[in-house]
Coordinates of C-alpha atoms in Angstrom, one line a residue:
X1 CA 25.7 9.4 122.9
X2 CA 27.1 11.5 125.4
X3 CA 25.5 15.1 125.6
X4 CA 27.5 18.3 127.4
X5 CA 25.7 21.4 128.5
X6 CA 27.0 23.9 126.2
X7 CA 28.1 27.8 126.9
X8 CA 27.5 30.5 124.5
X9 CA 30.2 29.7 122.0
X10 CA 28.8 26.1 121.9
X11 CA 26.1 26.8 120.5
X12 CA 27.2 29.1 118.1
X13 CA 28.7 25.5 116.7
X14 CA 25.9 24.1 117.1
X15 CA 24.0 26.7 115.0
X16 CA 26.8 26.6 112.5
X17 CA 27.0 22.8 112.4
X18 CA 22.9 22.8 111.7
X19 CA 23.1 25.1 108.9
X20 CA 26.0 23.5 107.6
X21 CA 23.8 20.4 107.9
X22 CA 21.4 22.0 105.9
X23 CA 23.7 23.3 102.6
X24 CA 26.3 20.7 102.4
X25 CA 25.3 17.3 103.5
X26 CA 28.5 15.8 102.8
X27 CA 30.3 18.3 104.0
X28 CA 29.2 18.2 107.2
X29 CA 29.5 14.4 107.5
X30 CA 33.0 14.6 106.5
X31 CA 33.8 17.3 109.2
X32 CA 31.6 15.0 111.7
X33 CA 34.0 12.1 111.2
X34 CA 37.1 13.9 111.0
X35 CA 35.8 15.7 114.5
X36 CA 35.6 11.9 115.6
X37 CA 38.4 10.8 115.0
X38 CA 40.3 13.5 116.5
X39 CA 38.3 13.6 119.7
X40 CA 38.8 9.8 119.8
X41 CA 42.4 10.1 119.5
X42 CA 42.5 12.8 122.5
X43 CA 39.8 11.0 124.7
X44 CA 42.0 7.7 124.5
X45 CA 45.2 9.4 125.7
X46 CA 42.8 11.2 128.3
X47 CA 41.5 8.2 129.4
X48 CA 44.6 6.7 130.4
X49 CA 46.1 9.9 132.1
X50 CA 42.9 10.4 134.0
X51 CA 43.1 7.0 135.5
X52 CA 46.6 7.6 137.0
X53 CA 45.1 10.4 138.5
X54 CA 46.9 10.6 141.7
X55 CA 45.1 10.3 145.1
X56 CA 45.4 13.6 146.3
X57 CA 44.6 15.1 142.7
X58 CA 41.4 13.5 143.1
X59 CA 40.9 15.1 146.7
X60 CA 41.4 18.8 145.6
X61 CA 39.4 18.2 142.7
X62 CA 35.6 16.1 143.6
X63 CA 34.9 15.9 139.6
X64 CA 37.8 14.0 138.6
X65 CA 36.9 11.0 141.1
X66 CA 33.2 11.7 139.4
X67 CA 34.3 11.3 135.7
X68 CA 36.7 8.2 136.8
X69 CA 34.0 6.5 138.7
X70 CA 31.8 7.4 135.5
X71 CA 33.8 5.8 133.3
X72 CA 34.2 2.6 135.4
X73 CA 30.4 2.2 134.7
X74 CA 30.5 2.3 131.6
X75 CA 33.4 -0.2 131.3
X76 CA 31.3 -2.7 133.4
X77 CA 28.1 -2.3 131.0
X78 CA 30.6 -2.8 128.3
X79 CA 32.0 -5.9 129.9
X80 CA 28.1 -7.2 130.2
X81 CA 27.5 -6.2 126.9
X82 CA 30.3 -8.7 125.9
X83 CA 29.1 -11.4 127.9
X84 CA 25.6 -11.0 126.1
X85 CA 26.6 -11.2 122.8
X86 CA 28.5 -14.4 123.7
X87 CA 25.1 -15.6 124.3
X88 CA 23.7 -14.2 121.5
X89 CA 26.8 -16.3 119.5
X90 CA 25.7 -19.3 121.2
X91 CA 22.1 -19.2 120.4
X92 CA 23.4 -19.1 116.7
X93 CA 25.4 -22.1 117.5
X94 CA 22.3 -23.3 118.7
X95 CA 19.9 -22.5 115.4
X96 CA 22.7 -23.5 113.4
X97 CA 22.8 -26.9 114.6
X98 CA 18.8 -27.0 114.6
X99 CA 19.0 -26.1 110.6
X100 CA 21.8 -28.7 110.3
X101 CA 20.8 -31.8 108.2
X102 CA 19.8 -35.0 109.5
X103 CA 22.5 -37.4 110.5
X104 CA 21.7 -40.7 109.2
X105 CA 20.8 -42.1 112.5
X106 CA 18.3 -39.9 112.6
X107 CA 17.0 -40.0 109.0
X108 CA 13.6 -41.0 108.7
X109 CA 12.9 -40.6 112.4
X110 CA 10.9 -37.3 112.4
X111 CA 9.8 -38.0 116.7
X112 CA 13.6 -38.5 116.9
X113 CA 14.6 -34.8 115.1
X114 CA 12.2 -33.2 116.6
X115 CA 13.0 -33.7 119.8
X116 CA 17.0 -33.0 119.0
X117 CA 15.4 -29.4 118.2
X118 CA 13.1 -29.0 121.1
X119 CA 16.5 -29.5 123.6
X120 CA 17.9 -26.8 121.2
X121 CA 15.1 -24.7 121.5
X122 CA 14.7 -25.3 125.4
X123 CA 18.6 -24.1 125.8
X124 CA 18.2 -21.2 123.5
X125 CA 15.3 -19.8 125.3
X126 CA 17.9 -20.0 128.4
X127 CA 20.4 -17.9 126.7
X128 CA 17.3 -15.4 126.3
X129 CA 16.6 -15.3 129.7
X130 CA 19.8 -15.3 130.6
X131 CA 20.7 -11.9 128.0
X132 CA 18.0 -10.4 130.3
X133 CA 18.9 -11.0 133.6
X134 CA 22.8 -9.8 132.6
X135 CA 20.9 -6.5 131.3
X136 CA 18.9 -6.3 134.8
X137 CA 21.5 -7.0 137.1
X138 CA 24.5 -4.8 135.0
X139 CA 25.3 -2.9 138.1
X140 CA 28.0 -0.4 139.0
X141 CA 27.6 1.7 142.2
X142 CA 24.1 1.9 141.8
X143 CA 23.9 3.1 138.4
X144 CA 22.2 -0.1 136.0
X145 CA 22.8 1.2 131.9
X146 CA 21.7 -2.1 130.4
X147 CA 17.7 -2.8 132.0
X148 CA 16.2 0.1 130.0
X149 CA 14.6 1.4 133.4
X150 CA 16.2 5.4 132.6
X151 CA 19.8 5.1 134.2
X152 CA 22.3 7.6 133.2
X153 CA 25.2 9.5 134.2
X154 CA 25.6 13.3 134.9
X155 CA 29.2 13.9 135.4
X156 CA 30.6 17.2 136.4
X157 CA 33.5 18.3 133.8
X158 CA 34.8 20.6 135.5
X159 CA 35.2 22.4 139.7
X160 CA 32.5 24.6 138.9
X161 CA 29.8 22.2 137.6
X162 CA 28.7 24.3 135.0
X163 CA 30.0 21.6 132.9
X164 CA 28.6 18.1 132.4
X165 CA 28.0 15.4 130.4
X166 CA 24.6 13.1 130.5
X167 CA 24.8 9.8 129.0
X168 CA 21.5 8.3 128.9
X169 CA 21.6 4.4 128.8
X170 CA 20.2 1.5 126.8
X171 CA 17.5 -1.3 127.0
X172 CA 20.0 -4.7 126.5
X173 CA 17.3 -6.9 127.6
X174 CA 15.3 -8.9 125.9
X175 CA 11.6 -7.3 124.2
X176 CA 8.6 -8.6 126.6
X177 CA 5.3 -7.3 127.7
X178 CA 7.0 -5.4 130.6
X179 CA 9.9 -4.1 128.6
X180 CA 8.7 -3.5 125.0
X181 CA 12.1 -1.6 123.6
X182 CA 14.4 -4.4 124.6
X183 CA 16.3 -6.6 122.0
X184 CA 13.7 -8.2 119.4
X185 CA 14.7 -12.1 120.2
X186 CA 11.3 -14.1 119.9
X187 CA 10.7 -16.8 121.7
X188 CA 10.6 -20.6 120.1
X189 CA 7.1 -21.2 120.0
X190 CA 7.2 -23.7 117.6
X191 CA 10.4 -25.5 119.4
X192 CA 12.0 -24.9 116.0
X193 CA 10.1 -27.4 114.7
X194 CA 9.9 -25.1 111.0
X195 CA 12.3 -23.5 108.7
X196 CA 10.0 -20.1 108.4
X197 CA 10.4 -19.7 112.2
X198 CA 14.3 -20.7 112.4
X199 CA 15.0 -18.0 109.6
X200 CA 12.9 -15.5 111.8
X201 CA 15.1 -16.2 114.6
X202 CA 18.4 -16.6 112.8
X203 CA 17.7 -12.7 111.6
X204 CA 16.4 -11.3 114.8
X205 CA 20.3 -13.2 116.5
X206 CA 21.8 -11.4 113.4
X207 CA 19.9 -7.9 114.4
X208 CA 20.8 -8.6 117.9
X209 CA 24.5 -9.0 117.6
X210 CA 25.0 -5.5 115.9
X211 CA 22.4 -3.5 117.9
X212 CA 24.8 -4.8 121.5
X213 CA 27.8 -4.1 119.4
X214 CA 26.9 -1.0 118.6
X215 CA 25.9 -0.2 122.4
X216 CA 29.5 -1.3 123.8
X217 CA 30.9 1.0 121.1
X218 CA 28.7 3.9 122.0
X219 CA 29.9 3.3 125.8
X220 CA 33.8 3.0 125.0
X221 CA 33.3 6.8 122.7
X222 CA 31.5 8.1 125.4
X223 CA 34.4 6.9 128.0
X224 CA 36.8 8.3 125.9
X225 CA 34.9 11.5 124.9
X226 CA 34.3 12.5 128.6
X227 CA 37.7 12.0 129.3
X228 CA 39.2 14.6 126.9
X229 CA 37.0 17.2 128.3
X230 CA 37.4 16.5 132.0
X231 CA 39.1 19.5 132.9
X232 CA 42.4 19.0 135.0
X233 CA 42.4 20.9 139.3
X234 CA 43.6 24.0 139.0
X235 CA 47.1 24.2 141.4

């Protein structure tokens, strides 16, 4: 989520906000969510303003062609994000139709069904290596927020720079040996030749769907919420 350097009164809040944290629970999740809301509301009507910025606007004032070229990143890794979690929806295809019953052409003929499943398996193990080179190759400028490698974005709020915000970015690959944090999508070892290692796979797809859902939603708060506080030049 995105994080802002904060002056004086900030933290104040912040203080506040982790006492408040401490005494009333609920409290402070309601205020959280209504803060939320509110700032979403804002950041979305910022967002559109800021990209009819015009051009000599962006001249006088270095930060605003910053926070716009900021939030182009993060709309490309949310438009790679999309296109991996349409392959994450056709490797359920794919495990759905492995878990199908046999059709009666088949029935009886285990060499048969067990080679329908290996293709499946084969194609799913595709989409995984496809999901990872998305991630690796999610590139905008030169900034990569998908391959888990420590891309972020600093982005000046303001003329002075005393102002930022720091969005760290995610690992949207998929889990190996050289990049242990990625999405947990295991492999078809057993060509989904058994039900036990189906059902693993059909919760880790499940798992996998929301965890890139929620990383495309993070991205498009984060757009929004730097564009509310992207202070306009002065004249």
């Amino acid at each position: 989520m995105i994080a802002l350097e904060r002056s004086p009164s900030g933290l104040a809040r912040t203080a506040f906000e982790a006492l408040e944290e401490f005494a009333n629970p609920k409290a402070a999740h309601r205020r959280r969510k209504a803060d939320r809301s509110v700032a979403l509301s804002k950041g979305r009507k910022a967002l559109v303003r800021l990209k009819s910025t015009p051009h000599d606007q962006k001249i006088r004032a270095p930060h605003l062609a910053a926070a716009i070229a900021a939030i182009e990143t993060l709309e490309a890794a949310v438009l790679s994000l999309d296109a991996i979690t349409h392959r994450l929806t056709d490797a359920q295809e794919l495990l759905d139709a492995a878990d199908a019953p046999m059709t009666d052409d088949m029935a009886g003929d285990t060499d048969e069904e067990s080679g329908t499943r290996a293709l499946l398996a084969e194609r799913y193990d595709e989409l995984r290596e496809d999901i990872t080179r998305i991630a690796s190759t999610a590139y905008a400028g030169r900034t990569n927020l998908l391959d888990g490698l420590g891309g972020q974005l600093e982005v000046p709020l303001d003329g002075t720079g005393r102002a930022k915000a720091i969005i760290p970015g995610v690992n949207a690959s998929v889990s190996s040996a050289d990049s242990p944090d990625g999405i947990d999508l295991p492999p078809p070892e057993m060509a989904f030749a058994t039900a036990q290692e189906r059902e693993v796979i059909a919760r880790a797809l499940s798992a996998a769907i929301q965890q890139t859902s929620a990383f495309a939603a993070r991205f498009e708060v984060d757009a929004a919420l730097m564009a509310a506080r992207v202070q306009p030049p002065k004249r």
